[in-house]
Each structure stands twice: as structure tokens, then as C-alpha cells.
Short mmCIF file of C-alpha atoms in Angstrom, two decimals:
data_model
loop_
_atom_site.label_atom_id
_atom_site.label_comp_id
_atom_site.label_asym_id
_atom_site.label_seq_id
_atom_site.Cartn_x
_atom_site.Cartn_y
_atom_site.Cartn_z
CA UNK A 34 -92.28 113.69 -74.23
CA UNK A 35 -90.60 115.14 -77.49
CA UNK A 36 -90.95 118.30 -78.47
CA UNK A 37 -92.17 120.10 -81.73
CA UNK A 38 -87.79 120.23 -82.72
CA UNK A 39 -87.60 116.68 -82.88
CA UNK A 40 -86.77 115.22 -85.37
CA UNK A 41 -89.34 112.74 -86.61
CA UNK A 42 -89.68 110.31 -89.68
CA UNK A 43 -93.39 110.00 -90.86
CA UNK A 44 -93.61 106.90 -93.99
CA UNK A 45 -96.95 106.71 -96.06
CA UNK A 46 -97.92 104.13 -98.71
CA UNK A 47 -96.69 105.59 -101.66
CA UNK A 48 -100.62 105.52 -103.21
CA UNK A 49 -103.43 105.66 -100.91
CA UNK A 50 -106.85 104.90 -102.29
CA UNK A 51 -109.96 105.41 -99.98
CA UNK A 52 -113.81 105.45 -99.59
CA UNK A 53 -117.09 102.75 -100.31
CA UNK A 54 -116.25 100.84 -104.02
CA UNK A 55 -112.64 101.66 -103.62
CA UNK A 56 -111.26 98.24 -103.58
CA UNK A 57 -111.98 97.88 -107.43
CA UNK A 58 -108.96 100.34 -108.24
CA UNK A 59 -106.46 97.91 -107.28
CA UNK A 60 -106.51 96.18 -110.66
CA UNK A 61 -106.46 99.05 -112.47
CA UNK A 62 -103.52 100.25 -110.79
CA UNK A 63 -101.49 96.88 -111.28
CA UNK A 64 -102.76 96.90 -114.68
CA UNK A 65 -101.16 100.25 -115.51
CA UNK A 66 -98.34 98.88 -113.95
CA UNK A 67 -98.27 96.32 -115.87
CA UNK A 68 -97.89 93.48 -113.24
CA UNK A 69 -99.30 90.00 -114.55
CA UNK A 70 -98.90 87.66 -111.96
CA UNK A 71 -100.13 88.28 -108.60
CA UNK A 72 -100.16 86.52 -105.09
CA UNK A 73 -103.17 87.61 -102.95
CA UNK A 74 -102.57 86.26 -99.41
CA UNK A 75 -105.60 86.00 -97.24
CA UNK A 76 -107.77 83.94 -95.33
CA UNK A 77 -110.46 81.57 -96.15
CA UNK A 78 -113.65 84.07 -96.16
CA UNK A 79 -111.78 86.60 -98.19
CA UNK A 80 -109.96 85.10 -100.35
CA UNK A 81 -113.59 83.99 -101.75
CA UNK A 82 -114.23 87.59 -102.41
CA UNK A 83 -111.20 88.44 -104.19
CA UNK A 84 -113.36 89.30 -107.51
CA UNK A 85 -113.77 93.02 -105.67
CA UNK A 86 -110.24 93.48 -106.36
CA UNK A 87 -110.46 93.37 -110.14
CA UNK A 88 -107.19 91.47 -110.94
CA UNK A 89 -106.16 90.79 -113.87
CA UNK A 90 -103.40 88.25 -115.53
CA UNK A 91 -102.17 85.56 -113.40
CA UNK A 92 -103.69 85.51 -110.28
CA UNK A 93 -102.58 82.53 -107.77
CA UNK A 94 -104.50 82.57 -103.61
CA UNK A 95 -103.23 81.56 -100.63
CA UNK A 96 -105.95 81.37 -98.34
CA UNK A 97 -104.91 79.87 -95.19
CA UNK A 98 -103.87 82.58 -93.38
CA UNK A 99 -104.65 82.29 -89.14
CA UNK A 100 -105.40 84.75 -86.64
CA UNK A 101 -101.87 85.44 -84.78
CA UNK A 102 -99.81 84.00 -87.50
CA UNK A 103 -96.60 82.00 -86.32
CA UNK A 104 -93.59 80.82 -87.76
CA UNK A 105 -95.45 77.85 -89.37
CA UNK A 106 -97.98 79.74 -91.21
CA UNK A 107 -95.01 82.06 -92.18
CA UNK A 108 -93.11 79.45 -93.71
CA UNK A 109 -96.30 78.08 -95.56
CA UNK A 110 -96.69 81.67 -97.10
CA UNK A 111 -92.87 81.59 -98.08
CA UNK A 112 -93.27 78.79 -99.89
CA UNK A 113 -96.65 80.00 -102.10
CA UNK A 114 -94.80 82.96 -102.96
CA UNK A 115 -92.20 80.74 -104.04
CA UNK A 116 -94.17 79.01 -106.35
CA UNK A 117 -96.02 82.13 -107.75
CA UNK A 118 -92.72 84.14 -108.75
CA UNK A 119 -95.69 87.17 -108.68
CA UNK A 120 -94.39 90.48 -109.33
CA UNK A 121 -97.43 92.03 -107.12
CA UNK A 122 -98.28 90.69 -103.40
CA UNK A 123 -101.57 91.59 -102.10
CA UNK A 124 -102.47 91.74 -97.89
CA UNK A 125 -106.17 91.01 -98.28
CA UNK A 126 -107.61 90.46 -94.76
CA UNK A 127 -106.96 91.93 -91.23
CA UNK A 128 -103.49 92.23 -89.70
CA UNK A 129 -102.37 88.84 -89.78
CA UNK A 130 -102.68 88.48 -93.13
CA UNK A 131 -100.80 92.13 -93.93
CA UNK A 132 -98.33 91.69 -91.75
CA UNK A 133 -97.67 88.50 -93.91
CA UNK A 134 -97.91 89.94 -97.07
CA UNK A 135 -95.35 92.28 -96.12
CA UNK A 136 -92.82 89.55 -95.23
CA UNK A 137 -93.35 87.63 -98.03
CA UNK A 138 -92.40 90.42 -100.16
CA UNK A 139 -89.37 90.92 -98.57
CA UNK A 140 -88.44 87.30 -97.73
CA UNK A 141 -89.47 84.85 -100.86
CA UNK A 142 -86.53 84.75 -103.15
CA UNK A 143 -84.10 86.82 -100.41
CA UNK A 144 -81.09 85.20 -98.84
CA UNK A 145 -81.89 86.46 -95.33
CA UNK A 146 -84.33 84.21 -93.06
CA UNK A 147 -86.86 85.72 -90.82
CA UNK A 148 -84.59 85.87 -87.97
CA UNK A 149 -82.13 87.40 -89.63
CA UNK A 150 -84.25 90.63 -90.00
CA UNK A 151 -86.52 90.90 -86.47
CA UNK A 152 -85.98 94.12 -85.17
CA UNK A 153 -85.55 97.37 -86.74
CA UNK A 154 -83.91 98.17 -90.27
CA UNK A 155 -82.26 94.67 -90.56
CA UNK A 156 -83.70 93.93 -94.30
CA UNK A 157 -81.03 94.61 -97.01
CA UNK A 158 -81.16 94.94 -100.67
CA UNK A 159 -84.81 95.44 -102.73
CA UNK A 160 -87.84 93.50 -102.48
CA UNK A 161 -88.44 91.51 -105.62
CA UNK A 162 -92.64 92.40 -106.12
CA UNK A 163 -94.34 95.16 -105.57
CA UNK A 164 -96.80 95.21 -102.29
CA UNK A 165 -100.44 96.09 -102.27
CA UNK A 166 -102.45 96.14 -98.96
CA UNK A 167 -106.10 96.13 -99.31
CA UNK A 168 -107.78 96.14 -94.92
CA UNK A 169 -110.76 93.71 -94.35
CA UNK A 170 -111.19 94.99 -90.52
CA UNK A 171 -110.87 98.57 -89.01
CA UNK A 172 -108.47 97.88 -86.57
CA UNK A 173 -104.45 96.92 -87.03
CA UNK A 174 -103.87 100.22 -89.57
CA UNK A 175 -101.56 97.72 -91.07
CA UNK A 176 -101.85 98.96 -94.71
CA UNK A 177 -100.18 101.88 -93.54
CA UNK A 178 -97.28 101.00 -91.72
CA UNK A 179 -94.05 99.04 -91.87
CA UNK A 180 -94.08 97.01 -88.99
CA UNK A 181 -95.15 93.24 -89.22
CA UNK A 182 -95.02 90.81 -86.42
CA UNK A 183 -95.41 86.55 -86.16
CA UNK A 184 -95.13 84.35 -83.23
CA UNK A 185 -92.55 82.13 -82.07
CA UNK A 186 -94.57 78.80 -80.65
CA UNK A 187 -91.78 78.57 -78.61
CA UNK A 188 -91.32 81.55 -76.88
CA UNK A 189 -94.59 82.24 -77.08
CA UNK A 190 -93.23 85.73 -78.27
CA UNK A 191 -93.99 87.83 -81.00
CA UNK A 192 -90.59 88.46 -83.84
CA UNK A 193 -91.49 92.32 -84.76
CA UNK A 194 -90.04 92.91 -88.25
CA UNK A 195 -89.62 96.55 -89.14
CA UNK A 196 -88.04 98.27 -92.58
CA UNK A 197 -89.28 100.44 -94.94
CA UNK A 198 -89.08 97.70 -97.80
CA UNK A 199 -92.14 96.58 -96.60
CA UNK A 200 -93.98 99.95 -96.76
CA UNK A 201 -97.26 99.00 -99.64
CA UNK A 202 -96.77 100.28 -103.13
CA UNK A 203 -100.60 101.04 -102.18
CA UNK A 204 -103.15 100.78 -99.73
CA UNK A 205 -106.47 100.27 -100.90
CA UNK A 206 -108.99 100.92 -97.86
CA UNK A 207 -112.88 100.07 -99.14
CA UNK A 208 -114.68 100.72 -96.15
CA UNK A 209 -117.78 98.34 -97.49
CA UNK A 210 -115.21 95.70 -97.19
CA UNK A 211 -115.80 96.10 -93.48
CA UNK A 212 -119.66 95.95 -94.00
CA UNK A 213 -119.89 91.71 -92.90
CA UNK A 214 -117.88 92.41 -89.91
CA UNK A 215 -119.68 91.11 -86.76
CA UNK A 216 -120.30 93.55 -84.52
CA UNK A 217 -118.48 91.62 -81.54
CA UNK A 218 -115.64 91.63 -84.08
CA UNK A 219 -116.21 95.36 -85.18
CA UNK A 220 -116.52 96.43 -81.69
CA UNK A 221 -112.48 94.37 -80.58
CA UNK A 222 -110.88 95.94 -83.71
CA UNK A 223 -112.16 99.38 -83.29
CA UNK A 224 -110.94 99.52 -79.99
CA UNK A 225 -107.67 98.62 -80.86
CA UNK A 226 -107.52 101.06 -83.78
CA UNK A 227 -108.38 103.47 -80.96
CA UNK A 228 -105.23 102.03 -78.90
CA UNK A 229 -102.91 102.89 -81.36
CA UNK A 230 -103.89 106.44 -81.36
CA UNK A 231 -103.80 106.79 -77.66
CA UNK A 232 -100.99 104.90 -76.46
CA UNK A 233 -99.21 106.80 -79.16
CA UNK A 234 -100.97 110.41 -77.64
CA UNK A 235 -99.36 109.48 -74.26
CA UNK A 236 -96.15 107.89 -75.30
CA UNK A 237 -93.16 109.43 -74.43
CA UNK A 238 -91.99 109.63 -77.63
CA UNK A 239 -95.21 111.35 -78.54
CA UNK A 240 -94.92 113.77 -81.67
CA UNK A 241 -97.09 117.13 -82.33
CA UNK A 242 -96.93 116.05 -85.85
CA UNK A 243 -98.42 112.92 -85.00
CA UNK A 244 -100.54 113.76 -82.15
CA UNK A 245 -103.03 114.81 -84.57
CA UNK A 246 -103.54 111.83 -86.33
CA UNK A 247 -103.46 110.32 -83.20
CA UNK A 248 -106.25 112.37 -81.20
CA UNK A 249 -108.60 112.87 -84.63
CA UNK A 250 -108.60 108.93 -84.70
CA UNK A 251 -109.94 108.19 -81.21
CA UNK A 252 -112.51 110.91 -82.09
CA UNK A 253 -113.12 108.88 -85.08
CA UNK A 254 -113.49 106.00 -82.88
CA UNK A 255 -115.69 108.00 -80.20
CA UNK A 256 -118.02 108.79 -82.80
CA UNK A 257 -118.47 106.40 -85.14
CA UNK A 258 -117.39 102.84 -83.43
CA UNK A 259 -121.10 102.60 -81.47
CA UNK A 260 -122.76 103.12 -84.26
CA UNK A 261 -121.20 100.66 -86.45
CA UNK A 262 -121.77 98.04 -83.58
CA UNK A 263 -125.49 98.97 -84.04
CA UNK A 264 -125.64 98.63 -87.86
CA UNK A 265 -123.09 97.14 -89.57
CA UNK A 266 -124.37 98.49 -93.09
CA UNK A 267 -123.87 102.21 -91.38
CA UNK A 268 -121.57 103.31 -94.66
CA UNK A 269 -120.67 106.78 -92.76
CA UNK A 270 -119.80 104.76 -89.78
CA UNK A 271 -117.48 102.34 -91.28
CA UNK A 272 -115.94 104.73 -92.98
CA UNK A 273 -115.17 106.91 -89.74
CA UNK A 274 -113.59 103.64 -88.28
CA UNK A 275 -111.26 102.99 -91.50
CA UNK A 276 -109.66 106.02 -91.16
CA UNK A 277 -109.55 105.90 -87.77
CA UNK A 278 -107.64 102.64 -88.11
CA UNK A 279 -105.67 104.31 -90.80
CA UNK A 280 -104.55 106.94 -88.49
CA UNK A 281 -103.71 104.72 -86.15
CA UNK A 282 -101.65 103.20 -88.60
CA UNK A 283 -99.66 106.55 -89.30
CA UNK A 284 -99.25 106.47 -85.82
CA UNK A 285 -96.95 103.18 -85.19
CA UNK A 286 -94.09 104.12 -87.37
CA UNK A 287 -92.85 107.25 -85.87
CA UNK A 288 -94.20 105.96 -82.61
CA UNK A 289 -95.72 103.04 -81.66
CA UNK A 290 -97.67 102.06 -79.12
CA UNK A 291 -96.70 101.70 -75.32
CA UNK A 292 -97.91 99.33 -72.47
CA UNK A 293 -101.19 98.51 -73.74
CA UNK A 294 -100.31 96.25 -76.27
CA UNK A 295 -97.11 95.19 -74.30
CA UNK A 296 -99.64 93.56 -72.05
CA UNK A 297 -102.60 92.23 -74.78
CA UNK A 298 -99.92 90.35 -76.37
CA UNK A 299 -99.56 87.76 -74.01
CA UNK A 300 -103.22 86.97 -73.87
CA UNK A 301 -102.87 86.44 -77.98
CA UNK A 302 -99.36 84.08 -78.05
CA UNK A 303 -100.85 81.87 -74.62
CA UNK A 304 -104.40 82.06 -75.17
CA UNK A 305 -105.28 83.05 -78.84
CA UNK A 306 -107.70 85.93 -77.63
CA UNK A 307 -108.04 87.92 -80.53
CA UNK A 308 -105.95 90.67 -80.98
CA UNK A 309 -108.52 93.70 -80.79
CA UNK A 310 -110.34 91.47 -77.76
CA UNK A 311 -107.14 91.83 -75.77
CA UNK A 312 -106.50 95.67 -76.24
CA UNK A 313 -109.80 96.47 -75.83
CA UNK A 314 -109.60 94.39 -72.10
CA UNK A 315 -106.50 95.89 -71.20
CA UNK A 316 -107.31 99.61 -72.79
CA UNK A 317 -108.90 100.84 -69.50
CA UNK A 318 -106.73 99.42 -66.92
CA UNK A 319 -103.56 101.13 -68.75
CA UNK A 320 -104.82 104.12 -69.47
CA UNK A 321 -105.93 104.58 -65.87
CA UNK A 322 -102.15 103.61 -65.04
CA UNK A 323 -101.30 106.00 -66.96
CA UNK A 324 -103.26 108.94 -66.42
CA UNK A 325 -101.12 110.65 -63.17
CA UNK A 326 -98.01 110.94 -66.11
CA UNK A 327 -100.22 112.28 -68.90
CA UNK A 328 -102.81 114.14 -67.44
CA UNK A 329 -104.10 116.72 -69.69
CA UNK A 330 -103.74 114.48 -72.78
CA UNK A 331 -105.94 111.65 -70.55
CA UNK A 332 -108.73 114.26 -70.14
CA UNK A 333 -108.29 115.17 -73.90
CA UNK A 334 -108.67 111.36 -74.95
CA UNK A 335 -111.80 110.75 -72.48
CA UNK A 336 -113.33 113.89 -74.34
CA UNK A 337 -112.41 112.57 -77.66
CA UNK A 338 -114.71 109.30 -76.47
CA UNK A 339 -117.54 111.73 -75.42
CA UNK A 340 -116.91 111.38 -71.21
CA UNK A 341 -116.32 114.40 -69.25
CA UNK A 342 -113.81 112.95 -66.34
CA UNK A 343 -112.55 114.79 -63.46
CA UNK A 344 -109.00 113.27 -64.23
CA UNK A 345 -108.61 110.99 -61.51
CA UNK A 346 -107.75 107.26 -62.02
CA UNK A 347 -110.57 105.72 -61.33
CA UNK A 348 -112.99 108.51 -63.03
CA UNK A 349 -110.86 107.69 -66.11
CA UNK A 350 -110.93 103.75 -65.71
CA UNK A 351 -114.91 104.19 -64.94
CA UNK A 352 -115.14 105.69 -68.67
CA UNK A 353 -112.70 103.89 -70.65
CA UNK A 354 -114.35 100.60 -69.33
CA UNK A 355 -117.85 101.82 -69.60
CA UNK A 356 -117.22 102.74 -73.48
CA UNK A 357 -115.88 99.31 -74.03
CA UNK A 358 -117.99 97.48 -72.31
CA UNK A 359 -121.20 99.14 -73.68
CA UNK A 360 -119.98 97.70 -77.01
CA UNK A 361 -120.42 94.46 -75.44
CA UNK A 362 -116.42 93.80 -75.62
CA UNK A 363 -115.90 90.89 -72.70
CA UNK A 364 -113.89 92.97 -70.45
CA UNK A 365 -112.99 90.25 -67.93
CA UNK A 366 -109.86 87.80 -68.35
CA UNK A 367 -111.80 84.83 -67.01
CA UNK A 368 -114.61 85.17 -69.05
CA UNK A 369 -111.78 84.80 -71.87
CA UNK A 370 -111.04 81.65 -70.50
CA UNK A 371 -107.72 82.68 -69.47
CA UNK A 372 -106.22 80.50 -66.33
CA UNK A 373 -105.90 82.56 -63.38
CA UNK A 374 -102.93 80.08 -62.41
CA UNK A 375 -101.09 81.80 -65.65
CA UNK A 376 -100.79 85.28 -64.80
CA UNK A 377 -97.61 85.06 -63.56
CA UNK A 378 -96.63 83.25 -66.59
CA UNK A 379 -98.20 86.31 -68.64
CA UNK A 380 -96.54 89.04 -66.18
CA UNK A 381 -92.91 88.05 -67.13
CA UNK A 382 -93.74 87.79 -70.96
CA UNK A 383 -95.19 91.26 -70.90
CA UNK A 384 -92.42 92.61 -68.75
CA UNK A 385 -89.73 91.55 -71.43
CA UNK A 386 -91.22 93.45 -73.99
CA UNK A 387 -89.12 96.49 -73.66
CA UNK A 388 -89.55 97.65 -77.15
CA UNK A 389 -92.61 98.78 -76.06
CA UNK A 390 -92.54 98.76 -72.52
CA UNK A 391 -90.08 101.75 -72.58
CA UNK A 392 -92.39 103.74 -74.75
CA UNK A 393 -94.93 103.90 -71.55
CA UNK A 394 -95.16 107.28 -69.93
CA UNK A 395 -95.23 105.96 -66.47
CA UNK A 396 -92.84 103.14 -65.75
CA UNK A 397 -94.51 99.92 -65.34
CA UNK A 398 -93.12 97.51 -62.96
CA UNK A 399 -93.68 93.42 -63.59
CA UNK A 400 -95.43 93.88 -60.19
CA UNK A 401 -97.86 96.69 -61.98
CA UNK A 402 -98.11 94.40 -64.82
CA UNK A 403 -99.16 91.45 -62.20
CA UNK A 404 -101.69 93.91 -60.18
CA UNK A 405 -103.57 95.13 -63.33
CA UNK A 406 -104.04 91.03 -64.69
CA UNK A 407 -105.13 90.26 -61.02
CA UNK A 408 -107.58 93.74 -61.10
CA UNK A 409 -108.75 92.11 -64.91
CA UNK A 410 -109.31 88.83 -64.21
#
């Protein structure tokens, strides 16, 4: 762990915009900027709401945005913001379509091709339209960071894109926008709002400056994500979760998160289990994992989630899985449909992914990595 003389680099949308009606101020803003021709990428159920936004000018949709985006549904996005020559890009939806918004802002009309800039501060020169993110879910705290990630079909791995180009002009976060989330849907993307603030609490390059965005959001989460399960129109409730999720968010730049995503992600590229579904599974067996490393912050996080633990592994598992699992998350990987003759195939993808892998405060072996899909399935 890193202490509180490290040096640390914390990124926020330039213009952050929050609370119920919110999403409205967007078109006021572009209007003052004067931007007249915007591309709002999204999927098919929002981009039928896209009146909330207020836009005016030239507004052109592309609404075929998929859960997990790959390379394919990249290119497609390339090629609307092609056509649109907007000077504004809007992320309306969840994660997937973020994360695409921010690529398309920094790859239509560039000279660089997505591979080109996977990995860390590979994008050169200025982005050619401003970016606006505007969440749908409570979960990826994508509006706030500068990370966005797409799947190779034949890999099966995800490309992680990260510069600060693709840090939003604004983030508009309307927490009624979250207000028609199911609640087996609210329940997956809380959770993994929730994983970005712990597995950035316990990573080892864990930050007292970011520790307390970190901790305050699975609080949030502790608090607030039952109750939004219950009642969907619960305004204080949804709120709680959006800024849990934009905490989270705060929390992946100067972070990230550690081995509980590195093993969710293979359960998204082989088996498209949603990507708040996965975390969620894999949240208690991790943490658990985890918890002879990092202790003291373990016991803090079960706290945060309202369990008093006495520490040990399974004590800790017993309450991460019972908070999941009383939000009626499916917490087993065969009731996901996954193929028990596949976890192998899943331990080696998981295993590669250093970039996150390394972040873990207890090392985890491909063996580890087999044991906790086995104890899962």
C-alpha cells in the first residue's frame, strides 16, 4: 500500500452536474457553448428518451449500442460519427455505451486506429468534439473516468483504452434516469459500483486521498442499494447509488480495481453475463481471498455494508454473499449458464490480465483463480 507522500493524479469531468431533473442542463450547457450538431450514442431504450436531454440544433442517434461492446459495434460507432461531423458526443446509457462515446471522440476523424492507442496514454494530438456523458445505470462510474474498454471476438479479451482526452467536458448524472431500472438490473450494477470502491480500498496502490471516495461509496451502496431493489421510484435511494457509482468512478483513474474484475471479465467476453452480474458473483469470493492481506480495511468494508464480522475468511465471505444474494443477484456460475467444462478456459484469460491482476493485495495464483470458479460454480 502507498502512503499519504505519494504522489497521486486525481482527473474530474471538467463540469459535473448532479441530482433528480438534472439531465435537462445538458442542452443548456451545449447551447452556451454554442455546439450545433450533436451525436448522442446509446442504445435502443434510451435513445427513445433523448428529449430529457434538451438538445438543441442538429441532433443525429446512434442507437445500437450492445452490452459488452466489441470491435464490431466499435467500428459501427466510428463510422456514425463519421457521418455526423458533431462538434458534441454524448454517452447516453450504461458503460458500454460511455466507454464508446469516449472513443469515438477521440478516434472519428484521428489517424490512429483503436489498436494503436490500447493501453495507457497512447492517444496523441486533440479530440475534434467536445464529450458529454450523461449515466443511465448506477454502476460503471464511467462519466467520471478516462478509461474505456471493447472486446476483441477473438481473443475474447477486453482492449482497455486510457488518456485523459477522453475525460467528459461534463457529466450529467440525473438520478431519475435510473428510476426504470429493474431491480435485478439495479441490484448487478450497484454491486459493481460497490466493487470499484473496494477493490480500490484494498488495492495496493490504494490512496488516502482516494480511500475516501472509495469507503463513503460502499456506504452509499450499504445503505441505499436494498432499498432501491425494493422500490425503484425510491428518489433518495437512487440518488445514494449515483454517487456511489460516481465515486467509484473517481476511484479507477488513480487506481483501479484489482482481482475482482480481473476475474468477472471472463464470464462477460465467453458468456455475455452482464457486467454488474459477474462482479457481483465474484465480489464475495475475492474479497474473502483477500481479507488475510487487508484486514482492517476488510472489517471496515463489511461495516460499511452494515455486517459486524469477526475478520476471518469465511465470516467475511458469509456477509459479502449474504448482502448480494439477499438482493436476489444469482450468485452461482451454473445458474449463469456458464459450462463447468470452461473454467479452465476462463482461469488462463483471467490470469493474463496483469493490468489488474498486479493491483491485488494478495497474489493470486491461476490455481487460486481455478479454486474460486470451482468454489462458484
Amino acid at each position: 500500500m502507498v502512503s499519504l507522500d505519494s504522489p497521486v493524479t486525481v482527473v474530474r469531468p471538467h463540469l459535473i452536474e448532479f441530482g433528480v431533473g438534472a439531465a435537462g442542463r445538458l442542452g443548456a450547457w451545449a447551447t452556451s457553448k454554442g455546439y450545433s450538431r450533436t451525436l448522442v450514442i446509446s442504445d435502443a431504450f434510451n435513445a427513445a428518451r433523448i428529449d430529457v436531454l434538451r438538445l438543441d440544433g442538429e441532433v443525429s442517434i446512434f442507437s445500437d449500442v450492445t452490452p459488452e461492446p466489441d470491435i464490431a459495434n466499435l467500428d459501427k460507432v466510428l463510422a456514425a460519427a463519421e457521418a455526423a461531423q458533431a462538434d458534441l458526443i454524448v454517452g447516453f446509457g450504461g458503460g458500454s455505451a460511455m466507454d464508446l462515446a469516449k472513443l469515438a471522440a477521440v478516434l472519428a476523424g484521428s489517424e490512429q486506429t483503436l489498436r494503436e492507442v490500447v493501453g495507457p496514454n497512447k492517444v496523441q494530438g486533440s479530440r475534434k468534439a467536445a464529450l458529454a456523458q450523461v449515466p443511465t445505470t448506477s454502476g460503471t462510474g464511467s462519466e467520471a473516468g478516462i478509461r474505456a474498454l471493447v472486446t476483441d471476438p477473438e481473443t475474447k479479451a477486453k482492449l482497455a483504452v486510457e488518456s485523459l482526452h477522453m475525460l467528459a467536458d461534463i457529466a450529467v448524472i440525473d438520478p431519475s434516469l435510473t428510476f426504470s431500472v429493474p431491480a435485478r438490473t439495479t441490484a448487478a450494477t450497484g454491486v459493481d459500483a460497490m466493487a470499484h470502491c473496494v477493490e480500490a480500498f484494498t488495492n495496493r496502490k490504494a490512496h488516502p486521498m482516494i480511500d475516501m471516495y472509495a469507503i463513503e461509496g460502499t456506504r452509499l451502496v450499504g445503505k441505499y442499494l436494498p432499498r432501491a431493489v425494493r422500490d425503484g421510484s425510491d428518489a433518495e435511494a437512487r440518488a445514494g447509488l449515483s454517487l456511489a457509482s460516481l465515486y467509484g468512478g473517481f476511484c479507477l483513474g488513480p487506481v483501479n480495481t484489482a482481482g475482482g474484475h480481473a476475474l468477472a471479465y471472463p464470464l462477460g467476453t465467453r458468456w455475455h453475463v452482464a457486467h454488474g452480474a459477474a462482479n457481483a458473483l465474484i465480489f464475495p469470493h475475492v474479497l474473502a481471498f483477500n481479507t488475510p492481506a487487508v484486514p482492517e480495511k476488510t472489517k471496515a468494508i463489511t461495516e460499511a455494508l452494515g455486517y459486524d464480522t469477526s475478520e476471518t475468511v469465511k465470516s467475511v465471505f458469509d456477509a459479502a454473499y449474504a448482502f448480494c444474494a439477499e438482493l436476489g443477484i444469482e450468485m452461482t456460475l451454473s445458474g449463469l449458464g456458464v459450462a463447468k467444462n470452461d473454467l479452465d478456459a476462463m482461469a488462463d484469460d483471467a490470469f493474463a490480465i496483469r493490468r489488474l491482476l498486479d493491483n491485488n493485495p494478495r497474489e493470486l495464483t491461476r490455481t487460486d483463480i481455478r479454486s474460486i470458479y470451482e468454489a462458484a460454480y
